[in-house]
Short mmCIF file of C-alpha atoms and ligand atoms in Angstrom, two decimals:
data_model
loop_
_atom_site.label_atom_id
_atom_site.label_comp_id
_atom_site.label_asym_id
_atom_site.label_seq_id
_atom_site.Cartn_x
_atom_site.Cartn_y
_atom_site.Cartn_z
CA MET T 1 0.00 0.00 0.00
CA ARG T 2 1.25 3.47 -0.85
CA LEU T 3 0.33 6.70 0.86
CA ASN T 4 -0.36 9.82 -1.19
CA LYS T 5 0.51 12.48 1.38
CA GLY T 6 -0.79 15.25 -0.86
CA ILE T 7 -4.31 13.85 -0.53
CA VAL T 8 -4.11 13.86 3.27
CA GLN T 9 -2.77 17.41 3.17
CA SER T 10 -5.57 18.66 0.98
CA ALA T 11 -8.17 16.81 3.10
CA ILE T 12 -6.80 18.61 6.16
CA GLU T 13 -7.41 21.92 4.42
CA GLU T 14 -10.83 20.95 3.16
CA PHE T 15 -12.04 20.20 6.68
CA ALA T 16 -10.91 23.59 8.00
CA LEU T 17 -13.66 26.22 8.09
CA SER T 18 -13.11 29.95 7.79
CA GLU T 19 -14.60 32.54 10.16
CA ASP T 20 -16.81 33.74 7.30
CA GLU T 21 -18.18 30.30 6.63
CA LEU T 22 -19.05 29.87 10.31
CA LYS T 23 -20.65 33.30 10.46
CA LYS T 24 -22.82 32.36 7.52
CA VAL T 25 -23.90 29.08 9.16
CA ARG T 26 -24.88 31.05 12.28
CA GLU T 27 -26.89 33.54 10.28
CA ASP T 28 -28.56 31.00 7.99
CA PHE T 29 -29.47 28.88 11.00
CA LYS T 30 -31.07 31.85 12.73
CA ASN T 31 -33.04 32.70 9.59
CA GLU T 32 -34.40 29.18 9.28
CA ILE T 33 -35.89 29.23 12.79
CA THR T 34 -39.48 30.09 12.05
CA LEU T 35 -42.59 29.05 13.91
CA PRO T 36 -45.15 26.65 12.45
CA PRO T 37 -47.68 28.58 10.34
CA CYS T 38 -50.88 27.78 12.27
CA PRO T 39 -50.05 28.01 15.95
CA PRO T 40 -52.70 26.72 18.35
CA SER T 41 -55.23 29.30 19.40
CA GLU T 42 -57.65 27.20 21.39
CA LYS T 43 -57.64 24.13 23.53
CA GLY T 44 -57.03 21.07 21.36
CA ALA T 45 -56.01 23.11 18.36
CA LEU T 46 -52.46 21.77 18.54
CA LYS T 47 -53.72 18.58 17.00
CA SER T 48 -54.44 20.39 13.78
CA ILE T 49 -51.14 22.17 13.20
CA PRO T 50 -50.39 21.41 9.57
CA LEU T 51 -46.80 20.23 9.69
CA ARG T 52 -46.69 19.36 6.00
CA GLY T 53 -44.41 16.40 6.40
CA GLY T 54 -42.60 18.18 9.14
CA ARG T 55 -41.81 21.34 7.17
CA PRO T 56 -43.55 24.09 9.03
CA LYS T 57 -42.58 27.19 7.07
CA GLY T 58 -45.16 28.56 4.73
CA ASP T 59 -42.93 28.58 1.66
CA GLY T 60 -41.34 25.23 2.58
CA SER T 61 -37.84 26.67 2.38
CA SER T 62 -36.60 25.93 5.91
CA SER T 63 -34.66 22.74 6.46
CA LEU T 64 -35.54 22.83 10.18
CA LYS T 65 -38.63 20.83 11.07
CA MET T 66 -39.49 22.80 14.26
CA LEU T 67 -41.67 20.08 15.78
CA PRO T 68 -43.89 21.04 18.76
CA SER T 69 -43.36 18.74 21.75
CA PHE T 70 -46.56 19.50 23.68
CA LEU T 71 -44.36 20.31 26.66
CA SER T 72 -42.89 23.32 28.39
CA THR T 73 -39.94 23.11 30.79
CA PRO T 74 -40.63 21.46 34.18
CA THR T 75 -41.29 23.31 37.43
CA GLY T 76 -38.72 21.27 39.36
CA ASN T 77 -41.45 19.87 41.63
CA GLU T 78 -42.14 16.75 39.57
CA SER T 79 -41.85 13.60 41.68
CA GLY T 80 -42.74 9.91 41.78
CA THR T 81 -41.48 6.68 40.23
CA TYR T 82 -41.67 6.11 36.49
CA LEU T 83 -40.33 3.84 33.78
CA ALA T 84 -38.15 5.46 31.15
CA LEU T 85 -37.65 3.83 27.77
CA ASP T 86 -34.69 5.30 25.92
CA PHE T 87 -34.60 4.37 22.24
CA GLY T 88 -32.52 6.17 19.65
CA GLY T 89 -28.95 4.92 19.40
CA THR T 90 -27.27 1.57 19.16
CA ASN T 91 -28.52 0.52 22.61
CA VAL T 92 -32.03 0.48 24.01
CA ARG T 93 -32.44 1.06 27.73
CA VAL T 94 -35.28 0.78 30.21
CA LEU T 95 -34.86 2.44 33.59
CA LYS T 96 -36.99 2.71 36.67
CA ILE T 97 -36.46 6.23 37.97
CA LYS T 98 -37.57 7.95 41.14
CA LEU T 99 -37.82 11.72 40.70
CA LEU T 100 -37.01 13.55 43.92
CA THR T 101 -37.65 17.18 42.74
CA LYS T 102 -35.24 20.07 42.04
CA GLY T 103 -32.87 18.15 39.80
CA GLU T 104 -32.54 15.19 42.14
CA TYR T 105 -33.39 11.65 41.13
CA GLU T 106 -32.53 8.05 41.82
CA ILE T 107 -32.12 5.28 39.27
CA VAL T 108 -33.82 2.31 40.92
CA ASN T 109 -33.26 -0.26 38.22
CA LYS T 110 -31.75 -0.35 34.76
CA VAL T 111 -31.65 -2.85 31.88
CA ALA T 112 -30.06 -2.31 28.49
CA ALA T 113 -29.43 -4.26 25.31
CA PRO T 114 -27.78 -3.56 21.95
CA LEU T 115 -30.02 -3.42 18.88
CA ILE T 116 -27.44 -5.32 16.85
CA LYS T 117 -25.69 -8.50 17.95
CA ALA T 118 -23.38 -9.82 15.23
CA GLY T 119 -24.50 -13.22 13.98
CA GLU T 120 -27.65 -13.15 16.16
CA TYR T 121 -29.93 -10.25 15.32
CA ASP T 122 -30.08 -6.75 13.85
CA PHE T 123 -33.23 -4.79 14.64
CA ILE T 124 -32.23 -1.69 12.69
CA HIS T 125 -31.62 -3.52 9.42
CA LYS T 126 -34.15 -3.35 6.59
CA ASP T 127 -34.93 -7.04 7.04
CA ALA T 128 -36.27 -6.38 10.56
CA THR T 129 -39.87 -5.25 11.11
CA GLY T 130 -41.32 -2.77 13.57
CA GLU T 131 -43.20 -5.60 15.23
CA GLU T 132 -39.97 -7.52 15.89
CA LEU T 133 -38.26 -4.39 17.14
CA PHE T 134 -41.04 -3.50 19.59
CA ASP T 135 -41.36 -7.12 20.77
CA PHE T 136 -37.66 -6.92 21.67
CA ILE T 137 -38.32 -3.66 23.55
CA ALA T 138 -41.31 -5.19 25.39
CA LYS T 139 -39.07 -8.04 26.53
CA LEU T 140 -36.67 -5.52 28.05
CA ILE T 141 -39.55 -3.69 29.75
CA LYS T 142 -40.64 -7.01 31.28
CA GLU T 143 -37.12 -7.47 32.62
CA ALA T 144 -37.08 -3.95 34.04
CA ILE T 145 -40.34 -4.31 35.97
CA ASN T 146 -39.13 -7.64 37.26
CA GLY T 147 -42.50 -9.18 38.11
CA ASP T 148 -43.83 -5.99 39.72
CA LYS T 149 -47.62 -5.88 39.16
CA GLY T 150 -48.26 -2.29 40.31
CA GLU T 151 -49.35 0.21 37.67
CA ILE T 152 -46.46 2.34 36.43
CA ARG T 153 -46.40 5.16 33.89
CA LEU T 154 -43.83 5.05 31.13
CA GLY T 155 -42.09 7.94 29.38
CA HIS T 156 -40.61 7.05 26.03
CA THR T 157 -37.67 8.90 24.54
CA PHE T 158 -37.88 8.18 20.84
CA SER T 159 -34.99 9.97 19.17
CA PHE T 160 -36.13 10.42 15.60
CA PRO T 161 -38.08 13.12 13.76
CA SER T 162 -41.66 12.54 14.80
CA GLU T 163 -44.90 14.39 14.38
CA GLN T 164 -46.39 14.72 17.81
CA LEU T 165 -50.15 14.02 17.89
CA ASP T 166 -50.38 14.74 21.60
CA LEU T 167 -47.98 14.19 24.50
CA ALA T 168 -48.56 10.43 24.44
CA ASN T 169 -48.58 9.81 20.71
CA ALA T 170 -46.13 10.52 17.90
CA LYS T 171 -45.78 9.39 14.33
CA LEU T 172 -42.29 8.66 12.97
CA ILE T 173 -41.76 10.97 9.98
CA SER T 174 -38.63 9.21 8.73
CA TRP T 175 -35.73 7.27 10.15
CA THR T 176 -32.35 8.97 10.50
CA LYS T 177 -28.92 7.71 11.66
CA GLU T 178 -29.07 4.87 9.08
CA PHE T 179 -31.93 3.03 10.81
CA GLN T 180 -33.95 1.04 8.26
CA THR T 181 -36.43 -1.15 10.19
CA ARG T 182 -39.54 -1.74 8.07
CA ASN T 183 -43.12 -0.76 8.95
CA VAL T 184 -42.28 2.02 11.40
CA GLU T 185 -42.04 5.15 9.21
CA GLY T 186 -45.42 6.89 9.15
CA GLU T 187 -46.66 4.84 12.13
CA ASN T 188 -47.70 5.97 15.61
CA VAL T 189 -44.85 4.53 17.69
CA THR T 190 -46.94 4.55 20.87
CA GLU T 191 -49.47 2.28 19.17
CA LEU T 192 -46.62 -0.03 18.12
CA LEU T 193 -45.34 -0.08 21.70
CA LYS T 194 -48.79 -0.68 23.18
CA ALA T 195 -49.43 -3.56 20.78
CA ALA T 196 -46.10 -5.15 21.75
CA LEU T 197 -46.86 -4.73 25.47
CA LYS T 198 -50.18 -6.48 24.87
CA ARG T 199 -48.52 -9.35 23.02
CA ALA T 200 -46.11 -9.69 25.95
CA ASN T 201 -49.05 -9.67 28.44
CA ILE T 202 -47.74 -6.56 30.17
CA GLU T 203 -50.84 -4.78 31.41
CA ASN T 204 -49.53 -2.55 34.18
CA VAL T 205 -47.16 -0.36 32.11
CA ILE T 206 -48.95 2.71 30.75
CA PRO T 207 -47.17 4.74 28.04
CA VAL T 208 -48.10 8.36 28.81
CA ALA T 209 -45.46 10.44 27.04
CA VAL T 210 -43.25 10.17 23.98
CA ILE T 211 -40.54 12.76 23.42
CA ASN T 212 -37.40 13.44 21.43
CA ASP T 213 -34.04 12.97 23.20
CA THR T 214 -33.20 16.68 22.85
CA VAL T 215 -36.48 17.48 24.60
CA ALA T 216 -35.62 14.92 27.30
CA THR T 217 -32.23 16.56 27.73
CA LEU T 218 -33.76 20.02 28.06
CA LEU T 219 -36.30 18.72 30.59
CA THR T 220 -33.48 17.19 32.62
CA ALA T 221 -31.34 20.32 32.39
CA ALA T 222 -34.23 22.60 33.35
CA TYR T 223 -35.32 20.29 36.20
CA ALA T 224 -32.18 21.55 37.96
CA ASP T 225 -31.48 24.88 36.25
CA PRO T 226 -34.26 27.32 35.23
CA ASN T 227 -31.85 29.10 32.88
CA ALA T 228 -31.64 26.03 30.66
CA LEU T 229 -33.54 26.94 27.51
CA ILE T 230 -31.73 24.80 24.96
CA GLY T 231 -31.24 21.04 24.92
CA SER T 232 -28.92 19.26 22.53
CA ILE T 233 -27.65 15.79 21.70
CA TYR T 234 -24.13 15.36 20.40
CA ALA T 235 -23.71 11.62 19.96
CA THR T 236 -24.50 9.03 17.25
CA GLY T 237 -26.84 11.74 15.96
CA HIS T 238 -26.98 15.47 16.48
CA ASN T 239 -30.01 17.63 17.14
CA THR T 240 -31.18 20.60 19.23
CA CYS T 241 -34.43 21.86 20.76
CA TYR T 242 -35.31 25.06 22.62
CA LEU T 243 -38.05 26.58 24.72
CA GLU T 244 -40.10 28.94 22.58
CA LYS T 245 -41.57 31.27 25.17
CA ASN T 246 -44.28 32.60 22.94
CA TYR T 247 -45.76 29.88 20.85
CA ASN T 248 -49.10 31.51 20.23
CA GLY T 249 -49.08 32.89 23.72
CA GLN T 250 -47.83 29.80 25.50
CA PRO T 251 -44.40 28.29 26.15
CA MET T 252 -43.56 25.24 24.08
CA ILE T 253 -40.41 23.21 23.54
CA LEU T 254 -39.74 22.93 19.81
CA ASN T 255 -37.59 20.17 18.36
CA LEU T 256 -35.61 21.75 15.55
CA GLU T 257 -34.36 18.48 14.02
CA SER T 258 -31.25 20.53 13.39
CA GLY T 259 -29.36 17.51 12.04
CA GLY T 260 -31.42 18.16 8.91
CA PHE T 261 -30.11 21.74 8.56
CA SER T 262 -28.98 21.96 4.95
CA LYS T 263 -26.94 25.18 4.68
CA VAL T 264 -23.69 23.53 5.71
CA PRO T 265 -20.47 24.04 3.76
CA ARG T 266 -19.62 20.66 2.23
CA ASN T 267 -16.44 19.29 0.65
CA GLY T 268 -15.82 16.35 -1.69
CA PHE T 269 -15.65 13.88 1.21
CA ASP T 270 -19.04 15.01 2.50
CA LEU T 271 -20.48 14.44 -0.96
CA ILE T 272 -19.11 10.88 -1.09
CA LEU T 273 -20.46 10.17 2.38
CA ASP T 274 -23.89 11.44 1.36
CA GLU T 275 -23.86 9.26 -1.77
CA ARG T 276 -23.13 6.18 0.35
CA SER T 277 -25.79 6.96 2.97
CA GLU T 278 -29.26 5.51 3.36
CA LYS T 279 -31.00 8.92 3.08
CA ARG T 280 -29.16 10.81 0.35
CA GLY T 281 -29.57 14.57 0.16
CA ALA T 282 -30.72 14.78 3.80
CA GLN T 283 -29.29 15.39 7.29
CA PHE T 284 -26.34 17.50 6.11
CA LEU T 285 -25.51 18.99 9.52
CA GLU T 286 -25.74 15.59 11.16
CA LYS T 287 -23.54 13.99 8.49
CA ALA T 288 -20.86 16.65 9.11
CA THR T 289 -20.94 16.49 12.89
CA SER T 290 -22.25 13.37 14.58
CA GLY T 291 -20.60 10.23 15.89
CA ARG T 292 -22.31 8.05 13.30
CA TYR T 293 -20.50 9.89 10.51
CA VAL T 294 -17.23 11.54 11.54
CA GLY T 295 -15.32 8.24 11.52
CA GLU T 296 -16.68 7.51 8.07
CA LEU T 297 -15.47 10.89 6.77
CA PHE T 298 -11.99 10.00 7.98
CA SER T 299 -12.29 6.52 6.40
CA ILE T 300 -13.22 8.03 3.04
CA ALA T 301 -10.23 10.39 3.10
CA ALA T 302 -7.86 7.62 4.28
CA ALA T 303 -9.04 5.22 1.56
CA LYS T 304 -8.46 7.89 -1.05
CA ALA T 305 -4.98 8.69 0.28
CA LEU T 306 -4.01 5.01 0.48
CA GLU T 307 -5.54 4.31 -2.94
CA SER T 308 -7.70 1.57 -1.46
CA ASP T 309 -10.91 0.37 -3.13
CA LYS T 310 -12.16 -0.89 0.19
CA LEU T 311 -13.47 1.61 2.73
CA PHE T 312 -11.86 1.40 6.15
CA ASP T 313 -13.77 1.24 9.38
CA PHE T 314 -12.63 4.15 11.56
CA SER T 315 -15.08 5.14 14.29
CA SER T 316 -15.58 8.45 16.06
CA VAL T 317 -14.03 6.83 19.14
CA ASP T 318 -10.86 6.05 17.12
CA LEU T 319 -10.63 9.67 16.01
CA CYS T 320 -11.02 11.01 19.54
CA ASP T 321 -8.45 8.54 20.83
CA MET T 322 -5.95 9.53 18.10
CA ILE T 323 -6.16 13.14 19.22
CA THR T 324 -6.14 12.70 22.96
CA ASN T 325 -3.89 9.65 23.39
CA ASN T 326 -1.39 10.10 20.61
CA SER T 327 -2.48 6.74 19.20
CA THR T 328 -2.72 7.62 15.51
CA SER T 329 -0.03 5.16 14.31
CA HIS T 330 -1.76 2.36 16.18
CA PHE T 331 -5.19 3.07 14.68
CA ILE T 332 -3.91 3.60 11.14
CA LYS T 333 -2.13 0.25 11.25
CA LEU T 334 -5.10 -1.47 12.91
CA ARG T 335 -7.74 -0.25 10.47
CA THR T 336 -5.75 -0.06 7.21
CA ASN T 337 -2.82 -2.40 7.72
CA TYR T 338 -0.49 0.42 6.59
CA ALA T 339 2.27 1.35 9.03
CA PRO T 340 2.71 5.15 8.82
CA THR T 341 6.01 6.92 9.51
CA PRO T 342 5.85 9.36 12.46
CA ASP T 343 5.44 12.27 9.99
CA GLU T 344 2.59 10.54 8.21
CA ALA T 345 0.92 9.67 11.51
CA GLU T 346 1.10 13.34 12.44
CA LEU T 347 -0.69 14.25 9.23
CA PHE T 348 -3.46 11.74 9.93
CA ALA T 349 -3.77 13.10 13.46
CA LYS T 350 -4.21 16.59 12.03
CA LEU T 351 -6.91 15.26 9.74
CA ALA T 352 -8.78 13.64 12.66
CA ASN T 353 -8.41 16.89 14.57
CA ASN T 354 -9.81 18.98 11.73
CA ILE T 355 -12.80 16.67 11.18
CA LEU T 356 -13.72 16.80 14.87
CA THR T 357 -12.98 20.51 15.24
CA ARG T 358 -15.17 21.28 12.24
CA SER T 359 -17.91 19.22 13.87
CA ALA T 360 -17.74 21.18 17.14
CA LEU T 361 -17.53 24.55 15.36
CA LEU T 362 -20.58 23.80 13.22
CA VAL T 363 -22.57 22.69 16.26
CA THR T 364 -21.56 25.90 18.08
CA ALA T 365 -22.50 28.07 15.09
CA THR T 366 -26.03 26.65 15.25
CA PHE T 367 -26.20 27.31 19.01
CA LEU T 368 -25.22 30.90 18.30
CA GLY T 369 -27.86 31.16 15.57
CA LEU T 370 -30.41 30.04 18.14
CA TYR T 371 -29.01 32.48 20.71
CA ASP T 372 -29.42 35.31 18.18
CA ARG T 373 -33.00 34.18 17.62
CA ILE T 374 -33.90 33.93 21.30
CA GLY T 375 -32.34 37.29 22.12
CA GLU T 376 -30.07 38.54 24.85
CA GLU T 377 -30.74 36.77 28.11
CA ASN T 378 -28.91 34.43 30.40
CA LEU T 379 -29.23 31.08 28.84
CA SER T 380 -27.59 27.75 29.25
CA ILE T 381 -27.45 24.81 26.89
CA GLY T 382 -27.73 21.32 28.32
CA ILE T 383 -25.86 18.82 26.15
CA ASP T 384 -26.00 15.05 26.42
CA GLY T 385 -24.38 12.39 24.27
CA SER T 386 -21.26 10.30 24.18
CA LEU T 387 -19.30 12.32 21.64
CA TYR T 388 -19.67 15.43 23.78
CA GLY T 389 -19.66 13.78 27.20
CA LYS T 390 -16.52 11.73 26.70
CA ASN T 391 -14.38 14.32 24.94
CA PRO T 392 -13.26 17.34 26.96
CA PHE T 393 -11.54 18.84 23.91
CA LEU T 394 -14.91 19.10 22.12
CA GLN T 395 -16.46 20.59 25.26
CA GLU T 396 -13.65 23.16 25.35
CA ILE T 397 -14.14 24.17 21.73
CA ILE T 398 -17.86 24.74 22.27
CA SER T 399 -17.45 26.61 25.58
CA GLY T 400 -14.55 28.66 24.19
CA GLU T 401 -16.51 29.74 21.11
CA LEU T 402 -19.57 30.64 23.18
CA ALA T 403 -17.46 32.65 25.63
CA LYS T 404 -16.00 34.66 22.75
CA VAL T 405 -19.53 35.88 21.96
CA SER T 406 -21.04 36.54 25.38
CA ASP T 407 -20.82 35.57 29.03
CA LYS T 408 -24.60 35.17 28.98
CA ILE T 409 -24.52 31.90 27.11
CA SER T 410 -22.89 28.73 28.33
CA ALA T 411 -23.00 24.98 27.80
CA PHE T 412 -22.98 22.20 30.35
CA LYS T 413 -22.99 18.44 30.33
CA VAL T 414 -26.23 16.62 31.14
CA GLU T 415 -25.88 13.06 32.43
CA ASP T 416 -28.51 10.49 31.47
CA GLY T 417 -30.67 13.25 29.98
CA SER T 418 -32.58 10.97 27.62
CA ALA T 419 -33.72 8.69 30.43
CA ILE T 420 -34.34 11.21 33.21
CA GLY T 421 -36.21 13.45 30.76
CA ALA T 422 -38.52 10.56 29.83
CA ALA T 423 -39.42 10.16 33.52
CA ILE T 424 -39.99 13.92 33.88
CA ALA T 425 -42.24 13.91 30.81
CA ALA T 426 -44.22 11.02 32.30
CA ALA T 427 -44.63 13.08 35.47
CA CYS T 428 -45.82 16.19 33.63
C1 GLC A 1 -31.19 12.32 14.81
C2 GLC A 1 -32.71 12.31 14.99
C3 GLC A 1 -33.12 13.25 16.09
C4 GLC A 1 -32.34 12.98 17.36
C5 GLC A 1 -30.84 12.99 17.07
C6 GLC A 1 -30.00 12.66 18.30
O1 GLC A 1 -30.82 13.57 14.33
O2 GLC A 1 -33.34 12.64 13.78
O3 GLC A 1 -34.50 13.17 16.33
O4 GLC A 1 -32.65 13.94 18.31
O5 GLC A 1 -30.54 12.06 16.06
O6 GLC A 1 -30.26 11.37 18.76
#
């Protein structure tokens, strides 16, 4: 195998963004934040908001879905014991959570299982059906309640673009993050869950709320901190929500589905990634930023530089490790079988750094666009997700960029936001 260093060098440059490009992302993002055209005016009217396939803007030009959640932020007084179902990444989790008010909670019980087990099953593959997927989830719920017959309310964090029918019901608009399970798109996921619970003879678990993971994160953040107005996930996927204080006269958390934001500067590697993806021409911000994709961007560039027909299998975790633990030579050899010289390894490390830095800068530019939209006030952004949570250098980029703009905006890490938020929603 031969390395074309020039290709790595030009990839490094292509993943660097200029101040002007970032400024434009911030501005475009702000301009795309528009409220759904027919806000609710009377009780029950929310049900009739015409979302037009999730595109709320009258002229259909915004790439942000702006989905109403039917929730405002919590008071902090929510309490009681609930089940939380967290579905949206490579693992599904069911937790029994006791809310103790004012940001305090206790995880009483927790079960988790991967959605893919090599050689055994793959519930996100196009050969799997929604029924099989929800039967698997019901089995986990059974494990979590562990024979308990008392009635318990369940909050469901379902981390995909969904049209909310009311707090308890939501229809999946379309899969993202390369999920392909059949017979779920266009369906009411609460109905699918209820049917699976019935098949599993679970009668005492009552699904009462279904929410996006960004909404769950904001609920969790605001349960402890009333200044939290923005919730974001920076993990396998990327997305943000915020509290709109005046949604036809009432506060409402809106899920932006910002991973679908389309005005993102893209280079040749982004175009190849998009071509290879399940949903081409969609989720541009997510494809440039999230854990599901950053490793693949590196793989595409490395395959080109090593003139390989086969795509390598670098993950976001590899990239982060290369930067923080000086392990680039190890990972290049492991994934490509090519042993780089120290100089070459340094170039690859720079490439990993630029891919991840671009990711964090783009995410921050959208936060700033939202900040510009909300206006000057003290506001904090609660962020959950493995890519953010496990990588202090990404946290530093985001905090540093925010601090350059104002001391009124800050970001903080939310632990277990998806699960705790599901319990809070069930309590609301
Ligand atoms: C994807 C989903 C979105 C979710 C995000 C983070 O972007 O479309 O709903 O919030 O991933 O999990």
